[in-house]
Tab-separated table of C-alpha atoms in Angstrom:
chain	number	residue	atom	x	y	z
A	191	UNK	CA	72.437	104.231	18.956
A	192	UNK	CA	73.892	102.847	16.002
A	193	UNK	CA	72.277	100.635	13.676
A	194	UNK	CA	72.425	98.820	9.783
A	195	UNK	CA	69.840	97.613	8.111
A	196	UNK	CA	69.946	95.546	5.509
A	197	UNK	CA	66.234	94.191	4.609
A	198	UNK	CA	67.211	91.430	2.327
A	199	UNK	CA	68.090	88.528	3.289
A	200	UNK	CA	68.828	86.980	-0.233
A	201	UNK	CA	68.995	88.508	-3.444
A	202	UNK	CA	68.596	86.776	-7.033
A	203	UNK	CA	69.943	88.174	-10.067
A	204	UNK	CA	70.693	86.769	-13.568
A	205	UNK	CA	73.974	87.247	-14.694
A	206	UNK	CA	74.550	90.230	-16.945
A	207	UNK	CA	71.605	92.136	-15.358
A	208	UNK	CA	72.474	94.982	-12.950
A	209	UNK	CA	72.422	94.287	-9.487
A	210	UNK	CA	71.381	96.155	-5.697
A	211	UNK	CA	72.029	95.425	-2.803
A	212	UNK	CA	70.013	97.909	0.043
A	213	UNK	CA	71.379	99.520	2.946
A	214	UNK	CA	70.460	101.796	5.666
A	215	UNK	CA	71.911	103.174	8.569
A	216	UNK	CA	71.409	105.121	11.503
A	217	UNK	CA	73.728	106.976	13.404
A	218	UNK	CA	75.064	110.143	14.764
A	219	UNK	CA	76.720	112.638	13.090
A	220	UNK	CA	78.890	112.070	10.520
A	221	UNK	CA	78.338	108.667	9.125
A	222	UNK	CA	81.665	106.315	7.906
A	223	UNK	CA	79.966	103.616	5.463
A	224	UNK	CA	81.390	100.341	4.381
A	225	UNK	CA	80.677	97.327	2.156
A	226	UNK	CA	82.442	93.868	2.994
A	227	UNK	CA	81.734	90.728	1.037
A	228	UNK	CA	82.210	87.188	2.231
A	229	UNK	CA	83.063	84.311	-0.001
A	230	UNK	CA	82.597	80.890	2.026
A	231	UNK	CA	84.607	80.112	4.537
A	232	UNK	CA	86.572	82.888	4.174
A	233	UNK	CA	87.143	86.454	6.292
A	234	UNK	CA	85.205	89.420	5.250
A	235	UNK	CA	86.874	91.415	2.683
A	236	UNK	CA	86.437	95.526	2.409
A	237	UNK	CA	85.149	96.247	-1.040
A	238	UNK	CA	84.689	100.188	-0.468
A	239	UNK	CA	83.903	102.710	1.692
A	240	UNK	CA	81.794	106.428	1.871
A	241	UNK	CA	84.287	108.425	4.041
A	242	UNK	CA	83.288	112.366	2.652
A	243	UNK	CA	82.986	113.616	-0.815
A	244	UNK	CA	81.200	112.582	-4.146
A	245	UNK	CA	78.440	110.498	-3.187
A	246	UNK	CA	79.002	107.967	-5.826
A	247	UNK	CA	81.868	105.927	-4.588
A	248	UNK	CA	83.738	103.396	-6.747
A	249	UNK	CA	85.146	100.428	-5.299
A	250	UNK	CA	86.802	96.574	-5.919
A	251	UNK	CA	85.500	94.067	-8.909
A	252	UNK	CA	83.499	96.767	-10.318
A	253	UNK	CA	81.557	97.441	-7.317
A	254	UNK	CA	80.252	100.980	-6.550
A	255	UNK	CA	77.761	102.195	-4.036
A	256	UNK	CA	75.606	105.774	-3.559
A	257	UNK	CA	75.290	107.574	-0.417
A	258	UNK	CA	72.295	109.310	-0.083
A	259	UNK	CA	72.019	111.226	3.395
A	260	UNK	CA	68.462	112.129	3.272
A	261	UNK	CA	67.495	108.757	2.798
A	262	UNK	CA	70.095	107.382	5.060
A	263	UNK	CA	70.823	104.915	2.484
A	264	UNK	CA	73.636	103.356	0.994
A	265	UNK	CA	73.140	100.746	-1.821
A	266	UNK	CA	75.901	98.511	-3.509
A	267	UNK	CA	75.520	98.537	-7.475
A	268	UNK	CA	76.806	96.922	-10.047
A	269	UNK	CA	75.915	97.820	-13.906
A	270	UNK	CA	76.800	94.058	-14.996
A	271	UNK	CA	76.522	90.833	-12.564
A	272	UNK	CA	78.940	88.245	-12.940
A	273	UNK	CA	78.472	84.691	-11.286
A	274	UNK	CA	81.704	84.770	-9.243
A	275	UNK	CA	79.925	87.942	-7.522
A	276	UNK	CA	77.667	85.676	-5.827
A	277	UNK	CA	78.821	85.756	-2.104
A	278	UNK	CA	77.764	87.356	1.062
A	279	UNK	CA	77.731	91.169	1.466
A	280	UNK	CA	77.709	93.165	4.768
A	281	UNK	CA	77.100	97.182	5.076
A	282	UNK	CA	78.870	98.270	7.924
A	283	UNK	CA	78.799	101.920	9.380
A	284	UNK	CA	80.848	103.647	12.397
A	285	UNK	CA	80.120	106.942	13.616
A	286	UNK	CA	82.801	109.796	13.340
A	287	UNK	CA	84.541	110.082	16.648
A	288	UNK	CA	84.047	106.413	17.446
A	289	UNK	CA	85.892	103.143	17.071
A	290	UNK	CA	83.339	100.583	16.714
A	291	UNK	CA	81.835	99.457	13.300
A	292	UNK	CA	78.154	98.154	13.547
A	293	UNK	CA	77.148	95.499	10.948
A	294	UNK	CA	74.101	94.633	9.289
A	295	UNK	CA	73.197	91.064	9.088
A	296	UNK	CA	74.047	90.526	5.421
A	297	UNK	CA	72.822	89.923	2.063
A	298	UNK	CA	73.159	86.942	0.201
A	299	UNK	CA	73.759	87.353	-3.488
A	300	UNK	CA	72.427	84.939	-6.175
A	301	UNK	CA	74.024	85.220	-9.779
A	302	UNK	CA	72.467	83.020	-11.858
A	303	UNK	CA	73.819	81.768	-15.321
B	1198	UNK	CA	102.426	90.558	4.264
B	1199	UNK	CA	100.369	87.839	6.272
B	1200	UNK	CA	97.439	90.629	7.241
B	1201	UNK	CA	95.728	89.290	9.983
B	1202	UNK	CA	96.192	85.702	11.040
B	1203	UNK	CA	94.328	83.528	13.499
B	1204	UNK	CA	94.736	79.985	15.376
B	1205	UNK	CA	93.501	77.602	15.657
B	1206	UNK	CA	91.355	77.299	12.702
B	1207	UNK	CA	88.825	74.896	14.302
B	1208	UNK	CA	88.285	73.923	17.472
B	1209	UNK	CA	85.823	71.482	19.484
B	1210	UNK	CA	85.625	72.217	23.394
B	1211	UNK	CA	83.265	70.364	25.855
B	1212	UNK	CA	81.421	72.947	27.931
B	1213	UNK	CA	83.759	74.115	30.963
B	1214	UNK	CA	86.643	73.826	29.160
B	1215	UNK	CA	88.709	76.851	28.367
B	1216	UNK	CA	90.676	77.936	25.341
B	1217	UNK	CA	92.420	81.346	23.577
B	1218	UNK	CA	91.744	82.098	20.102
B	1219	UNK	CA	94.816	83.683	18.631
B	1220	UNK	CA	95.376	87.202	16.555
B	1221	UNK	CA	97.784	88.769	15.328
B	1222	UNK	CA	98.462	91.982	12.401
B	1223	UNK	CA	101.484	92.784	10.595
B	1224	UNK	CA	100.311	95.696	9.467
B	1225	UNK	CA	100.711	98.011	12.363
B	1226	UNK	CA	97.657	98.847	12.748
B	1227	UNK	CA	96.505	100.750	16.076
B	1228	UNK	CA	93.116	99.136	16.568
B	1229	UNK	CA	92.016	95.382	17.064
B	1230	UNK	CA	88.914	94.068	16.792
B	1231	UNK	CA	87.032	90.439	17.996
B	1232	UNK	CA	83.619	89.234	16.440
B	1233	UNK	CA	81.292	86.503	16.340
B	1234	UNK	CA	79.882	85.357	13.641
B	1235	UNK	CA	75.734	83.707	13.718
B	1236	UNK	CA	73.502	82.770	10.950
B	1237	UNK	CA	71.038	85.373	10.381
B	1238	UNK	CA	72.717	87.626	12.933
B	1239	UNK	CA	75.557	88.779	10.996
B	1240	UNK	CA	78.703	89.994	12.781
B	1241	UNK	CA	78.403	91.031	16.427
B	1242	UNK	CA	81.241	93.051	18.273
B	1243	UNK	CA	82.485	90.897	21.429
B	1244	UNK	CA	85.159	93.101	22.121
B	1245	UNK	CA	87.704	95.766	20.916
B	1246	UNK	CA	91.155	97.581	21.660
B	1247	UNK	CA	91.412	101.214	20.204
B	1248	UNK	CA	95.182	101.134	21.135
B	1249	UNK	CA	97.539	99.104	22.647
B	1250	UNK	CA	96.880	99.546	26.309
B	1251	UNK	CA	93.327	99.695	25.972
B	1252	UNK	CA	90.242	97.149	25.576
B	1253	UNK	CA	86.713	98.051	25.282
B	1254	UNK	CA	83.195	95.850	25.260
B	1255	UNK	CA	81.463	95.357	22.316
B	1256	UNK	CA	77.698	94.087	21.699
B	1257	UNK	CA	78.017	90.646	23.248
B	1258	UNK	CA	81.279	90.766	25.480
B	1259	UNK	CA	79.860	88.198	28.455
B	1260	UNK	CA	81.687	84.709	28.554
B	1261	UNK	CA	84.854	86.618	26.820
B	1262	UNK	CA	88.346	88.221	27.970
B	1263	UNK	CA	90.775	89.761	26.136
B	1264	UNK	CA	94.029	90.822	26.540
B	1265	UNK	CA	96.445	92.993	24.117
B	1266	UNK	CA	99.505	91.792	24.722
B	1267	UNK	CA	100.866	94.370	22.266
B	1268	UNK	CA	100.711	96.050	18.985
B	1269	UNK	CA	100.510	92.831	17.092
B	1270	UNK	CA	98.844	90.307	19.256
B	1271	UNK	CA	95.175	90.654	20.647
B	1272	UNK	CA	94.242	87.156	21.665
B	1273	UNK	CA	90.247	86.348	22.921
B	1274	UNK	CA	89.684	83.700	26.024
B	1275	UNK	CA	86.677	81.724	26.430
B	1276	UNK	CA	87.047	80.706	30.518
B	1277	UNK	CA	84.170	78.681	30.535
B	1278	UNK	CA	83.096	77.708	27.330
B	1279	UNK	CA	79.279	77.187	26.892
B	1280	UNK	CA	76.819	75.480	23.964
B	1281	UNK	CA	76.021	79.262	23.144
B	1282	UNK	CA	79.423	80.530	22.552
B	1283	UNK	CA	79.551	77.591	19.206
B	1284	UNK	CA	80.267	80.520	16.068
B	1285	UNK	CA	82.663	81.356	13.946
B	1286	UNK	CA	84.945	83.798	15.429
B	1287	UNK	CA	86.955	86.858	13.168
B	1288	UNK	CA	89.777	88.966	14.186
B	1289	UNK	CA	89.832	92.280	12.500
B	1290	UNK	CA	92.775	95.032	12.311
B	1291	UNK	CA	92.111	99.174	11.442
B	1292	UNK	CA	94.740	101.808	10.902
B	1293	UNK	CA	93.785	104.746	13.238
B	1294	UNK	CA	93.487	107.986	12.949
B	1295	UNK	CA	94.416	108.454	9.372
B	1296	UNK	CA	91.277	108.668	7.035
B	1297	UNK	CA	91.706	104.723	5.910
B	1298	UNK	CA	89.252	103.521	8.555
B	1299	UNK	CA	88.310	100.302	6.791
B	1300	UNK	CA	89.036	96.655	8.259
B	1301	UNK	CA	90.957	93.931	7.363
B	1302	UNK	CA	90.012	90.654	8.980
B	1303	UNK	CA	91.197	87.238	9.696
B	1304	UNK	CA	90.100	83.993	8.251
B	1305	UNK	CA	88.171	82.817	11.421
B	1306	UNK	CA	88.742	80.280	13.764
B	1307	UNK	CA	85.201	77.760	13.884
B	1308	UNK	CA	84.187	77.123	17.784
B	1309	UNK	CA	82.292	74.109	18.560
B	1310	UNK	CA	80.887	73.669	22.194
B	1311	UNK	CA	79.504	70.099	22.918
């Protein structure tokens, strides 16, 4: 079965420090990896994705993430926070094959001035 | 381009009643997608149409129809509502089978059941 994990529930940075935000993900075969983020009371907006290719994926507002396949891990980075970054941030993964996306429960991100 | 838009933004139902959230894509996408939205539970699949023509169940599909009227429209029905069916509910559109694969998803529509 499917599954994301995303073991934070909140996390607190200051602004200008770099920031993580952890995912992991189980699923079979070839793994399609996503990052959404959430700004109240809005929809869920992509930020990027690990399709195939260079592990190190660059995505929206200076976002990237690494895909690490031994580790089944895929953690959003970014070198510099900024406080409009703070928002709510899903990992999302769907198996090759498939048509379902599973989500992970979310992250919320702090930036503090 | 509207992307994907939903109706009614908020709702309040007693429980019993019945209702249709609203979807719809201008973006011609091929698959259609409706979620539910907890705290602490993240986004949970109710139920989702790979094509026009087709539906499929998701996590948490009981309590929920759906029906793709066509490419555009893929509209969810409460027939009963219930207390436990109160979330915020998300509409989300893919392009398949190119390589794109990500979402795009509605504003929500916010369920209350009294």
């Amino acid at each position: 079965a499917q599954s994301v994990a995303q073991p934070e529930d909140q996390v607190n940075v200051a602004e200008g420090n770099p920031l993580t935000v952890k995912c992991t993900y189980s699923v079979s075969g070839n793994p399609y990896l996503f990052w959404y983020v959430q700004y109240p009371n809005r929809g869920l907006q992509f930020l990027l994705k690990y399709i195939t290719g260079d592990n190190l994926v660059k995505g929206s507002y200076g976002f990237e993430a690494e895909f690490n396949k031994s580790q089944t891990s895929f953690h959003l980075k970014k070198p510099s926070a900024l406080v409009s970054d703070s928002a709510l941030y899903f990992c999302a993964v769907r198996a090759s094959g498939t048509y379902k996306y599973i989500f992970g429960t979310g992250t919320r991100l702090k930036v503090l001035a | 381009n509207a992307g994907v838009t939903q109706t009614p933004k908020f709702q309040v139902l007693k429980t019993g009643q019945s209702m249709t959230l609203q979807c719809a894509q201008d973006m011609n996408h091929n698959s259609m997608y409706w979620y539910r939205q907890d705290p602490g539970m993240g986004l949970r699949l109710i139920y989702y149409s790979a094509s026009e023509g087709t539906t499929d169940k998701g996590e948490v599909p009981n309590g929920y129809n759906v029906s793709r009227l066509n490419k555009r429209e893929f509209s969810l029905r409460l027939e009963s509502a219930a207390p436990s069916q109160t979330s915020v509910y998300f509409c989300a559109s893919s392009e398949v089978p190119t390589l794109t694969y990500e979402q795009y998803f509605g504003p929500g529509t916010r369920l209350t059941v009294t």
